[in-house]
Coordinates of C-alpha atoms and ligand atoms in Angstrom, one line a residue:
M1 CA 23.2 -8.4 16.9
S2 CA 19.9 -10.4 17.2
Q3 CA 17.9 -12.8 15.1
F4 CA 14.7 -10.5 15.6
F5 CA 15.8 -7.4 15.1
P6 CA 19.3 -7.9 12.5
N7 CA 21.6 -5.3 11.6
Y8 CA 22.3 -4.2 8.6
E9 CA 25.7 -4.1 6.1
L10 CA 26.1 -1.3 4.4
V11 CA 27.0 -2.0 0.4
Q12 CA 27.7 0.5 -2.3
L13 CA 27.6 -0.9 -5.8
G14 CA 29.8 1.8 -6.8
S15 CA 26.4 3.5 -9.9
G16 CA 24.9 5.6 -7.3
I17 CA 22.9 2.8 -5.4
E18 CA 23.6 2.4 -1.7
L19 CA 22.3 -0.8 0.2
K20 CA 21.3 -1.9 3.4
V21 CA 20.8 -5.4 3.4
F22 CA 19.6 -7.5 6.4
N23 CA 20.4 -11.4 6.6
C24 CA 17.0 -13.4 8.0
Q25 CA 17.7 -16.6 7.6
D26 CA 17.2 -18.2 4.0
T27 CA 16.1 -14.7 2.8
I28 CA 17.5 -11.1 2.3
F29 CA 16.4 -8.0 2.8
Q30 CA 17.1 -4.4 1.7
F31 CA 16.7 -0.6 1.3
A32 CA 18.2 0.7 -1.3
S33 CA 18.7 4.0 -2.5
V34 CA 19.1 5.4 -5.5
E35 CA 20.6 8.6 -6.9
P36 CA 19.0 10.8 -10.2
N37 CA 19.7 8.8 -13.2
A38 CA 20.9 5.8 -11.5
Q39 CA 21.1 2.6 -13.3
L40 CA 20.9 -0.9 -11.6
E41 CA 22.3 -3.2 -15.1
S42 CA 19.9 -6.0 -15.8
H43 CA 21.0 -9.4 -14.0
Q44 CA 19.5 -12.7 -12.7
H45 CA 20.3 -15.0 -9.6
R46 CA 18.7 -18.7 -8.0
E47 CA 16.5 -16.6 -6.2
S48 CA 12.9 -14.8 -6.3
Q49 CA 12.8 -11.1 -5.9
L50 CA 9.9 -9.1 -5.0
G51 CA 10.5 -4.6 -4.2
M52 CA 8.1 -1.9 -3.7
I53 CA 9.4 2.0 -4.4
L54 CA 9.1 4.2 -0.7
N55 CA 9.8 7.7 -2.0
G56 CA 10.5 8.8 -5.6
S57 CA 10.0 6.4 -8.6
L58 CA 11.9 3.8 -10.3
V59 CA 11.4 2.4 -13.8
M60 CA 12.0 -1.5 -13.3
D61 CA 13.1 -3.6 -16.2
L62 CA 11.7 -7.3 -15.8
N63 CA 13.2 -9.1 -18.6
G64 CA 13.1 -6.3 -21.4
N65 CA 9.0 -5.0 -20.7
K66 CA 9.8 -1.5 -18.7
T67 CA 7.2 -0.5 -16.2
L68 CA 7.2 3.0 -14.5
M69 CA 6.7 2.5 -10.5
Q70 CA 5.5 4.6 -8.0
P71 CA 5.6 4.4 -4.6
L72 CA 3.9 2.3 -2.2
S73 CA 1.6 1.6 -4.8
H74 CA 2.5 -1.7 -6.8
V75 CA 5.2 -4.7 -6.0
Y76 CA 7.1 -5.9 -8.9
V77 CA 7.8 -9.7 -8.4
A78 CA 10.5 -11.4 -10.8
E79 CA 11.3 -15.2 -10.8
S80 CA 14.2 -17.2 -10.1
N81 CA 16.5 -16.3 -13.2
L82 CA 14.9 -13.8 -14.7
L83 CA 16.8 -10.7 -15.8
H84 CA 16.0 -7.6 -14.4
G85 CA 17.1 -4.4 -13.3
A86 CA 16.3 -0.6 -12.6
S87 CA 16.7 2.7 -13.3
N88 CA 15.9 6.5 -11.6
P89 CA 14.3 8.7 -14.0
L90 CA 14.0 11.7 -11.7
P91 CA 16.0 13.9 -10.7
Q92 CA 15.4 13.0 -7.2
M93 CA 16.8 10.4 -4.7
T94 CA 14.7 6.9 -4.9
T95 CA 14.1 4.6 -1.6
S96 CA 12.9 1.5 -2.0
F97 CA 13.0 -2.2 -0.8
D98 CA 13.4 -5.4 -2.5
L99 CA 13.0 -9.2 -1.2
K100 CA 14.8 -12.6 -2.3
R101 CA 14.7 -16.5 -1.2
I102 CA 14.6 -18.9 -3.0
T103 CA 10.9 -20.6 -3.8
D104 CA 9.6 -22.9 -6.1
D105 CA 7.5 -20.4 -7.7
S106 CA 7.5 -18.4 -10.8
E107 CA 5.5 -15.6 -10.6
T108 CA 6.7 -12.4 -12.7
S109 CA 4.4 -9.5 -12.5
I110 CA 4.1 -6.1 -11.7
L111 CA 1.2 -6.3 -8.4
K112 CA -1.5 -3.7 -7.1
L113 CA -2.6 -2.9 -3.6
L114 CA -5.8 -2.9 -3.0
P115 CA -7.3 -1.5 0.1
D116 CA -7.7 -4.8 2.9
E117 CA -8.3 -5.5 6.3
D118 CA -5.7 -7.0 8.5
T119 CA -6.8 -9.9 10.1
I120 CA -3.9 -8.9 13.4
T121 CA -5.6 -5.6 14.5
N122 CA -8.5 -5.3 12.3
L123 CA -7.4 -2.2 10.8
P124 CA -7.6 -1.1 7.4
C125 CA -4.9 -1.4 4.9
Q126 CA -3.8 -1.5 1.5
S127 CA -2.4 -5.2 0.7
V128 CA -1.6 -7.1 -2.5
T129 CA -0.8 -11.2 -2.3
G130 CA 1.0 -13.3 -4.9
T131 CA 1.9 -16.6 -5.1
W132 CA 4.7 -16.5 -2.2
F133 CA 4.4 -13.4 -0.2
K134 CA 1.9 -11.5 0.9
I135 CA 2.5 -7.4 1.4
S136 CA 0.7 -4.8 3.7
I137 CA 0.7 -1.1 4.3
I138 CA -1.4 -0.7 7.7
K139 CA -1.7 3.1 9.3
I140 CA -1.1 2.0 13.1
P141 CA -2.9 5.3 15.6
S142 CA -1.3 6.5 18.6
G143 CA -1.8 3.7 21.4
C144 CA -2.5 1.1 19.1
P145 CA -1.5 -2.6 19.7
I146 CA -0.9 -5.1 17.8
P147 CA -1.8 -8.3 19.6
S148 CA 0.1 -11.0 20.1
H149 CA 0.0 -13.7 17.2
Q150 CA 2.1 -16.2 15.4
S151 CA 1.8 -17.8 12.4
E152 CA 3.0 -20.6 9.7
Q153 CA 4.9 -18.1 7.7
A154 CA 7.6 -15.6 8.4
E155 CA 7.3 -11.8 8.7
I156 CA 9.8 -9.5 8.0
G157 CA 8.5 -5.9 9.3
F158 CA 9.5 -1.8 9.1
I159 CA 7.9 1.2 9.3
L160 CA 8.0 4.4 7.5
N161 CA 8.1 7.2 10.2
G162 CA 8.2 7.4 14.3
E163 CA 9.2 4.6 16.6
L164 CA 7.0 1.4 17.0
Q165 CA 7.9 -0.9 19.9
I166 CA 8.1 -4.8 19.0
T167 CA 8.1 -7.5 21.0
I168 CA 9.5 -11.0 19.6
D169 CA 9.6 -14.2 22.0
N170 CA 10.2 -12.0 24.4
E171 CA 12.5 -10.0 22.6
E172 CA 12.0 -6.1 22.7
Q173 CA 13.1 -3.7 20.8
C174 CA 12.2 0.2 20.0
L175 CA 12.1 -0.2 16.3
N176 CA 13.1 3.5 13.9
S177 CA 12.5 3.3 10.3
D178 CA 16.1 2.4 10.0
Q179 CA 16.1 -1.0 11.2
I180 CA 13.7 -4.3 10.5
Y181 CA 12.2 -7.1 12.5
Y182 CA 12.1 -10.8 12.0
A183 CA 9.7 -12.8 13.2
P184 CA 10.4 -17.0 12.0
S185 CA 7.5 -19.4 11.2
Q186 CA 5.5 -20.4 14.3
V187 CA 7.5 -17.4 16.9
L188 CA 5.6 -15.2 19.2
H189 CA 5.2 -11.6 18.3
Q190 CA 3.5 -8.6 19.3
G191 CA 4.2 -5.1 18.9
N192 CA 2.7 -1.6 20.5
N193 CA 2.4 2.5 18.9
L194 CA 3.2 4.0 22.3
S195 CA 4.1 7.5 20.0
N196 CA 1.5 10.0 20.5
Q197 CA 1.5 9.8 16.2
E198 CA 0.0 7.2 12.9
I199 CA 2.9 5.8 12.0
Y200 CA 3.1 3.4 8.7
L201 CA 3.5 -0.2 8.8
I202 CA 4.6 -2.4 6.2
K203 CA 4.9 -6.0 7.2
I204 CA 5.7 -8.9 4.5
L205 CA 4.5 -12.5 4.7
I206 CA 6.7 -14.9 3.4
Ligands
FE2_1 FE1 17.9 -8.8 -7.9

């Protein structure tokens, strides 16, 4: 197991929800699979939290305000200690990701992704910027490289399909859609779509 390509811990919440939990230093990233009609009871914690639906849909409850969230179009943000929960209203499995970390910010909202351009690849993307994060969805064409770069913010990324070659500080991995990469602040990283298909990359700057 490596710091840059962490393994996940499988957690069953016992109510039809399975989490794949990755620890990235001060940040927890998780994929959630939510069975039809399953409900995640309202809870609160010290970390701020954000998340997005990848497949299916979820009703997000942020302090009693309920929003039906559709895949890949919106992000929810819950500030520290805000009561939040979710339920799957559909007769199909929903998958989502969530990210939790301690921040000084107090942002609670539902934010929409908008057309943008990725500053590293110059590819068109969809993105959303919050007070403590930026999330982009980028379609990487076959054969397209992601140039070597580093930034003040840490970066967590994953792909929705195919395989993507990622190198972080000379450690190379062929990433599939079950895995994530974690590039800490100021650590050089790059990528390459060596496959013959378009790959959807979701990257989160924190
Ligand atoms: Fe939570």
